[in-house]
XYZ file of C-alpha atoms in Angstrom:
205
model
C 30.958 -16.136 -5.108
C 31.332 -13.251 -2.662
C 28.605 -12.149 -0.258
C 28.127 -8.953 -2.297
C 27.672 -10.987 -5.493
C 25.155 -13.261 -3.774
C 23.173 -10.274 -2.574
C 23.342 -8.757 -6.046
C 21.960 -11.938 -7.605
C 19.151 -11.962 -5.057
C 18.279 -8.340 -5.719
C 18.111 -8.953 -9.478
C 15.905 -11.996 -8.946
C 13.551 -10.164 -6.604
C 13.379 -7.003 -8.683
C 12.509 -8.980 -11.818
C 9.925 -10.993 -9.877
C 8.087 -7.913 -8.659
C 8.417 -6.055 -11.951
C 6.571 -8.980 -13.544
C 3.922 -9.063 -10.802
C 3.366 -5.316 -11.097
C 3.035 -5.564 -14.878
C 0.438 -8.306 -14.403
C -1.580 -7.000 -11.440
C -0.942 -3.250 -11.328
C -1.477 -1.287 -8.120
C -2.823 -4.165 -6.025
C -1.736 -6.406 -3.157
C -1.075 -9.265 -5.597
C 1.673 -7.166 -7.189
C 3.514 -7.516 -3.871
C 3.055 -11.267 -3.537
C 0.568 -11.158 -0.647
C -2.058 -13.894 -0.519
C -4.751 -11.409 0.455
C -5.229 -7.803 1.435
C -6.265 -9.037 4.880
C -2.945 -10.812 5.471
C -1.038 -7.696 4.471
C -3.070 -5.524 6.860
C -2.678 -8.057 9.690
C 1.092 -7.757 9.384
C 0.879 -3.954 9.293
C -1.072 -3.981 12.545
C 1.670 -6.023 14.180
C 4.405 -3.708 12.834
C 2.630 -0.745 14.401
C 2.893 -2.336 17.842
C 6.659 -1.712 17.931
C 5.605 1.734 19.170
C 4.987 3.760 16.009
C 2.838 6.811 16.716
C 2.245 10.179 15.088
C 5.530 12.033 14.951
C 7.676 8.901 14.670
C 10.265 8.659 11.922
C 10.039 5.358 10.046
C 12.246 3.630 7.485
C 10.261 0.994 5.574
C 12.531 -1.540 3.834
C 10.926 -3.244 0.852
C 8.164 -0.650 0.853
C 6.651 -1.857 -2.414
C 3.739 0.364 -3.401
C 3.816 2.407 -0.199
C 0.919 0.485 1.339
C 2.219 0.796 4.897
C 2.403 4.572 4.530
C -1.106 4.634 3.050
C -2.446 2.467 5.883
C -0.869 4.726 8.518
C -2.377 7.776 6.835
C -5.809 6.116 6.818
C -5.446 5.540 10.570
C -4.512 9.224 11.046
C -1.002 8.307 12.154
C 1.243 10.970 10.656
C 4.860 9.834 10.486
C 8.091 11.055 8.921
C 8.176 8.221 6.403
C 10.975 6.986 4.149
C 10.367 3.945 1.967
C 13.040 2.092 -0.003
C 12.725 -0.769 -2.455
C 14.839 -2.384 -5.178
C 11.995 -2.550 -7.728
C 11.982 0.644 -9.765
C 8.410 0.438 -11.064
C 7.060 0.139 -7.523
C 9.060 3.137 -6.335
C 7.969 5.255 -9.302
C 4.337 4.387 -8.598
C 4.764 5.167 -4.885
C 6.302 8.558 -5.636
C 3.393 9.429 -7.900
C 0.776 8.313 -5.348
C 2.349 9.822 -2.240
C 4.280 13.013 -3.063
C 4.496 13.989 0.613
C 6.542 10.929 1.537
C 10.092 9.995 0.556
C 10.768 6.965 -1.641
C 14.068 5.731 -3.064
C 15.055 2.837 -5.291
C 18.070 1.367 -3.510
C 19.317 -1.844 -1.933
C 19.213 -1.595 1.845
C 22.753 -2.939 2.249
C 23.934 -0.099 -0.027
C 21.700 2.450 1.675
C 23.328 5.264 3.648
C 21.108 6.463 6.443
C 21.173 10.039 7.649
C 23.316 10.663 10.702
C 20.180 11.130 12.811
C 18.858 7.678 11.888
C 15.198 6.701 12.302
C 13.041 6.020 15.339
C 11.882 2.730 13.862
C 13.122 0.550 11.023
C 10.588 -1.948 9.699
C 10.576 -4.720 7.096
C 7.590 -6.784 6.020
C 7.867 -9.703 3.628
C 11.405 -9.092 2.361
C 12.991 -12.467 3.156
C 10.751 -15.151 1.677
C 12.354 -15.265 -1.790
C 15.920 -15.654 -0.506
C 17.201 -19.142 -1.357
C 21.008 -18.847 -1.055
C 22.331 -18.632 2.509
C 19.084 -17.039 3.732
C 20.032 -16.782 7.412
C 23.192 -14.814 6.615
C 21.143 -12.545 4.359
C 18.592 -12.018 7.120
C 21.271 -11.453 9.757
C 23.054 -8.837 7.617
C 19.813 -6.928 7.094
C 18.572 -7.116 10.678
C 21.962 -6.108 12.092
C 22.083 -3.032 9.854
C 18.464 -2.206 10.643
C 19.286 -2.268 14.338
C 22.397 -0.140 13.876
C 20.453 2.782 12.363
C 17.304 2.587 14.506
C 17.050 4.996 17.413
C 14.248 3.162 19.212
C 13.576 -0.192 17.618
C 13.285 -2.621 14.740
C 10.474 -4.930 13.697
C 10.478 -7.475 10.882
C 8.469 -10.507 9.868
C 9.193 -13.701 7.981
C 7.545 -16.990 7.069
C 7.859 -19.643 9.761
C 9.081 -23.248 9.705
C 6.431 -23.906 12.341
C 3.806 -23.504 9.624
C 1.698 -26.521 8.643
C 1.799 -25.383 5.024
C 5.384 -24.978 3.813
C 6.225 -24.135 0.211
C 9.692 -25.400 -0.717
C 10.009 -22.598 -3.266
C 9.995 -20.016 -0.471
C 12.174 -19.436 2.592
C 10.490 -20.430 5.847
C 12.743 -19.467 8.753
C 13.253 -21.538 11.891
C 12.194 -19.141 14.679
C 14.781 -20.370 17.181
C 17.647 -19.760 14.737
C 16.435 -16.214 14.091
C 15.948 -15.547 17.801
C 19.473 -16.770 18.494
C 21.137 -14.118 16.370
C 18.634 -11.438 17.415
C 19.496 -11.880 21.093
C 23.099 -11.069 20.224
C 21.894 -7.644 19.088
C 19.708 -6.971 22.124
C 18.119 -8.877 24.963
C 15.205 -6.437 24.866
C 13.019 -8.182 22.311
C 9.559 -9.608 21.692
C 8.726 -12.700 19.625
C 5.250 -12.860 18.052
C 3.825 -16.035 16.503
C 0.209 -15.471 17.505
C -1.272 -13.471 14.634
C -0.722 -15.902 11.728
C -0.025 -19.636 11.785
C 2.719 -19.417 9.168
C 4.428 -16.157 10.031
C 6.304 -14.573 12.921
C 7.537 -11.122 13.860
C 10.369 -9.999 16.102
C 10.603 -6.632 17.862
C 14.092 -5.446 18.814
C 14.404 -2.486 21.176
C 17.356 -0.211 21.869
């Protein structure tokens, strides 16, 4: 099976998973697989610390129901926002809720960024369902994220350092992820202080 076929299988699996969650839970954090609204917001607060301020342009990969955009608006942080996701129902709902933002249903690896790129490229919770060759999948996404960011990239993932590991989900070994991130840039920050089972990495241009 080629890498493209593997990614295609993953996208179908994930899209079906979230279509089912959305049908069950509607416009709620549970439709996105979060354990609580608090855990989702905690991760958003960490994403913001990459340097996002009013006037920043932001590409949100796996944007779901546009909750990051909504949270930024609630904090009076006005950004040039573009959200993409592979689950059509979530994108359609986001478009209806937030007509002033841009949302597209597309796989990130097939996504063609504008020539100007984005100040920041962010991804929250997009890796935990990957079961086949997850580190290659993560590397491919992070490398492309970094290539189109003008200022920086931030992403999070479940951590193998957690005391509560679910074998049905992908928990990444932080040192493995750091190893390929340092090949993209030595200007980075590793965060494992905000949640016992999750970590974030900031990559700066």
